[in-house]
Amino acid sequence: MKAAKIFTFLFLTMAAASSSPSPEIDGWTPSSLDQRRAIPNNSSAPERLSPLHELQPLSNDEGVIRRVKLPDGVKAVALTFDMCELDTNTTGCDMDVLNFLRERGLPATLFMGGKWMRTHSRRVKQIMNEGELFEIGNHNWSHGNCALLSPEGLKAQVLWTQSEYELLREESGATDIPDVPGLFRLPYGRNNERALKVIAGLGLRVIQWDVAAEAGDNSNPKRAARSARLVAGMTRPGSILLFHANLVPKGTVNLLRELVDILEGEGYEFVKVSELLEMGEPETVRDGYFSRPKDNYALDKKFGVDGTGRRKAFTGKP
Ligand SMILES: [Zn+2]
């Protein structure tokens, strides 16, 4: 590196550090605060319980969207990443995944829990300022299971998340992103008929996946390469692929790196879910699942009484 270049590099690094809100977060460099459970848990309600901006209720409850049927010859898929945590714990933010997407210019849809957004608010505001690349969807406040929550509890899980997004959007200064998210992802992929009506009544479309990409630990690059070949084999034009970016599944970036290369080699382009929806006709089911109908029912008993990790039902009353 020449002296002038070194100077520029140092100057930019220092300038970025001095304008950063916290010395722990320097641009997009991973920080110790991004690690799993690095930030203490706070299960209180958001500052505002209802968003200022309310969406129009959807006239038809279209069900659970698993993929999009595209015109012949169109090869597009959507990469989606869930970023979530329970009422009873905090998770993390997978900067390797975010930085990989940014470096390669890969658009993605990020389904964020409202409580997760608050825990990782500085990251969310950075993401909001890259609205060209990243679109944010609603993934309930604290991972409430839509098949188990009361209608009031479900409403609060959705609206508290809309509110948190709105608060962070105001703070971020980002103006070219939607007022509130219009896409929703079911925690655990679980729902019932009543939940579909409540969510449609709040104006959000339910987006699941047809390819659950992470099966187990991909920290070993050889294993990740094997997983990538399997996932590529399940991917079709119009597929919606599920990943996580909260550091719960391990080695997601290894899988992603291999998979993107394979799919690009096969001529696929990557688009956000909202763009994919505009390109064709959604394929839906009435009851969400991972890979086979009902394969997620067993999760109903594993995370507290209603998916939030709590022993008492989430009612939405702070
Ligand atoms: Zn989740």
Coordinates of C-alpha atoms in Angstrom, one line a residue, residues 7-170:
F7 CA -3.2 7.7 5.0
T8 CA -6.6 7.7 3.3
F9 CA -7.4 4.4 4.8
L10 CA -6.5 5.5 8.3
F11 CA -8.3 8.7 7.9
L12 CA -11.5 7.0 6.8
T13 CA -11.3 4.5 9.5
M14 CA -10.8 7.2 12.2
A15 CA -13.6 9.3 10.7
A16 CA -16.0 6.4 10.8
A17 CA -15.0 5.6 14.3
S18 CA -15.4 9.1 15.6
S19 CA -18.9 9.6 14.0
S20 CA -20.1 6.2 15.2
P21 CA -22.7 6.3 18.0
S22 CA -20.7 3.7 20.0
P23 CA -17.0 2.8 19.8
E24 CA -18.2 -0.9 19.8
I25 CA -19.9 -0.5 16.5
D26 CA -17.7 0.7 13.7
G27 CA -19.4 0.6 10.3
W28 CA -20.2 -2.9 9.4
T29 CA -17.3 -4.6 11.2
P30 CA -18.6 -7.3 13.5
S31 CA -18.6 -6.1 17.1
S32 CA -18.7 -8.0 20.4
L33 CA -22.3 -6.7 20.8
D34 CA -23.3 -8.7 17.7
Q35 CA -22.4 -12.0 19.5
R36 CA -25.1 -14.3 20.8
R37 CA -26.5 -13.2 24.1
A38 CA -24.1 -10.2 24.3
I39 CA -26.9 -7.8 25.1
P40 CA -28.9 -8.3 28.3
N41 CA -32.5 -9.3 28.0
N42 CA -35.3 -6.8 28.2
S43 CA -38.8 -8.1 27.8
S44 CA -40.7 -4.9 28.4
A45 CA -43.2 -3.5 25.8
P46 CA -42.1 -1.1 23.1
E47 CA -42.3 2.6 23.6
R48 CA -45.4 2.9 21.5
L49 CA -47.9 0.0 21.6
S50 CA -49.5 0.8 18.2
P51 CA -47.9 2.1 15.1
L52 CA -48.9 5.6 13.9
H53 CA -49.2 4.2 10.4
E54 CA -51.9 1.5 10.0
L55 CA -52.1 -0.6 6.9
Q56 CA -55.4 -1.1 5.1
P57 CA -56.9 -4.5 6.0
L58 CA -56.5 -7.0 3.1
S59 CA -59.8 -7.7 1.3
N60 CA -59.0 -11.4 0.8
D61 CA -57.1 -13.6 3.2
E62 CA -54.9 -15.4 0.7
G63 CA -53.4 -17.9 3.1
V64 CA -49.7 -18.8 3.6
I65 CA -47.5 -18.1 0.6
R66 CA -44.8 -20.7 0.1
R67 CA -43.4 -19.8 -3.3
V68 CA -44.3 -17.8 -6.5
K69 CA -45.2 -19.4 -9.8
L70 CA -43.3 -17.5 -12.4
P71 CA -43.7 -17.3 -16.2
D72 CA -41.7 -19.9 -18.1
G73 CA -38.1 -19.1 -18.5
V74 CA -37.9 -16.6 -15.6
K75 CA -35.4 -17.8 -13.0
A76 CA -35.6 -15.7 -9.9
V77 CA -35.6 -16.7 -6.2
A78 CA -35.8 -14.8 -2.9
L79 CA -33.3 -15.2 -0.1
T80 CA -35.0 -14.6 3.3
F81 CA -33.4 -14.4 6.7
D82 CA -35.2 -14.6 10.1
M83 CA -33.8 -12.4 12.9
C84 CA -35.6 -13.3 16.0
E85 CA -35.5 -13.9 19.8
L86 CA -37.9 -15.0 22.5
D87 CA -39.2 -12.9 25.4
T88 CA -36.9 -14.9 27.6
N89 CA -33.5 -14.5 25.8
T90 CA -31.6 -12.4 23.4
T91 CA -29.8 -13.7 20.3
G92 CA -27.3 -12.0 18.0
C93 CA -26.8 -10.4 14.6
D94 CA -24.9 -12.4 12.0
M95 CA -22.6 -9.8 10.5
D96 CA -20.9 -12.4 8.3
V97 CA -24.2 -13.0 6.5
L98 CA -25.0 -9.3 6.2
N99 CA -21.6 -8.4 4.9
F100 CA -21.6 -11.2 2.4
L101 CA -24.9 -10.0 1.0
R102 CA -23.6 -6.4 0.9
E103 CA -20.3 -7.4 -0.8
R104 CA -22.0 -9.4 -3.4
G105 CA -24.9 -6.9 -3.9
L106 CA -27.5 -9.7 -3.2
P107 CA -30.9 -8.3 -2.4
A108 CA -32.6 -10.0 0.6
T109 CA -35.7 -9.9 2.7
L110 CA -35.1 -9.9 6.5
F111 CA -37.9 -10.9 8.8
M112 CA -37.3 -9.3 12.1
G113 CA -38.9 -9.8 15.5
G114 CA -39.8 -6.5 17.1
K115 CA -38.0 -7.3 20.3
W116 CA -34.9 -8.4 18.3
M117 CA -35.1 -5.0 16.4
R118 CA -34.9 -3.2 19.8
T119 CA -32.0 -5.4 21.0
H120 CA -30.1 -4.8 17.8
S121 CA -31.4 -1.3 17.1
R122 CA -28.1 0.1 15.8
R123 CA -27.8 -2.6 13.3
V124 CA -31.4 -2.3 12.2
K125 CA -30.9 1.4 11.6
Q126 CA -27.9 0.7 9.4
I127 CA -29.9 -1.9 7.5
M128 CA -32.8 0.6 7.0
N129 CA -30.3 2.9 5.3
E130 CA -29.5 0.2 2.8
G131 CA -33.2 -0.1 1.7
E132 CA -32.2 -0.8 -1.9
L133 CA -30.7 -4.1 -0.9
F134 CA -32.6 -5.1 2.2
E135 CA -36.3 -5.2 2.8
I136 CA -37.6 -5.7 6.3
G137 CA -40.6 -7.9 7.2
N138 CA -42.5 -8.5 10.4
H139 CA -41.8 -11.7 12.4
N140 CA -43.8 -11.0 15.5
W141 CA -42.6 -9.3 18.7
S142 CA -41.1 -12.2 20.6
H143 CA -41.7 -15.2 18.4
G144 CA -45.3 -15.8 19.5
N145 CA -46.7 -18.9 17.9
C146 CA -49.7 -17.7 15.9
A147 CA -51.5 -21.0 16.3
L148 CA -51.4 -20.6 20.1
L149 CA -51.8 -16.9 20.8
S150 CA -55.2 -15.4 21.6
P151 CA -56.4 -12.9 19.0
E152 CA -55.5 -10.0 21.3
G153 CA -52.0 -11.5 22.0
L154 CA -51.4 -12.0 18.3
K155 CA -52.5 -8.5 17.4
A156 CA -50.1 -7.1 20.0
Q157 CA -47.2 -9.3 18.7
V158 CA -47.7 -7.9 15.2
L159 CA -48.4 -4.3 16.1
W160 CA -45.7 -3.9 18.7
T161 CA -43.3 -5.0 15.9
Q162 CA -44.8 -2.5 13.5
S163 CA -44.3 0.2 16.2
E164 CA -40.7 -0.7 16.9
Y165 CA -39.9 -0.6 13.2
E166 CA -41.6 2.8 12.9
L167 CA -39.6 4.2 15.9
L168 CA -36.3 2.9 14.4
R169 CA -37.2 4.2 11.0
E170 CA -37.7 7.7 12.4

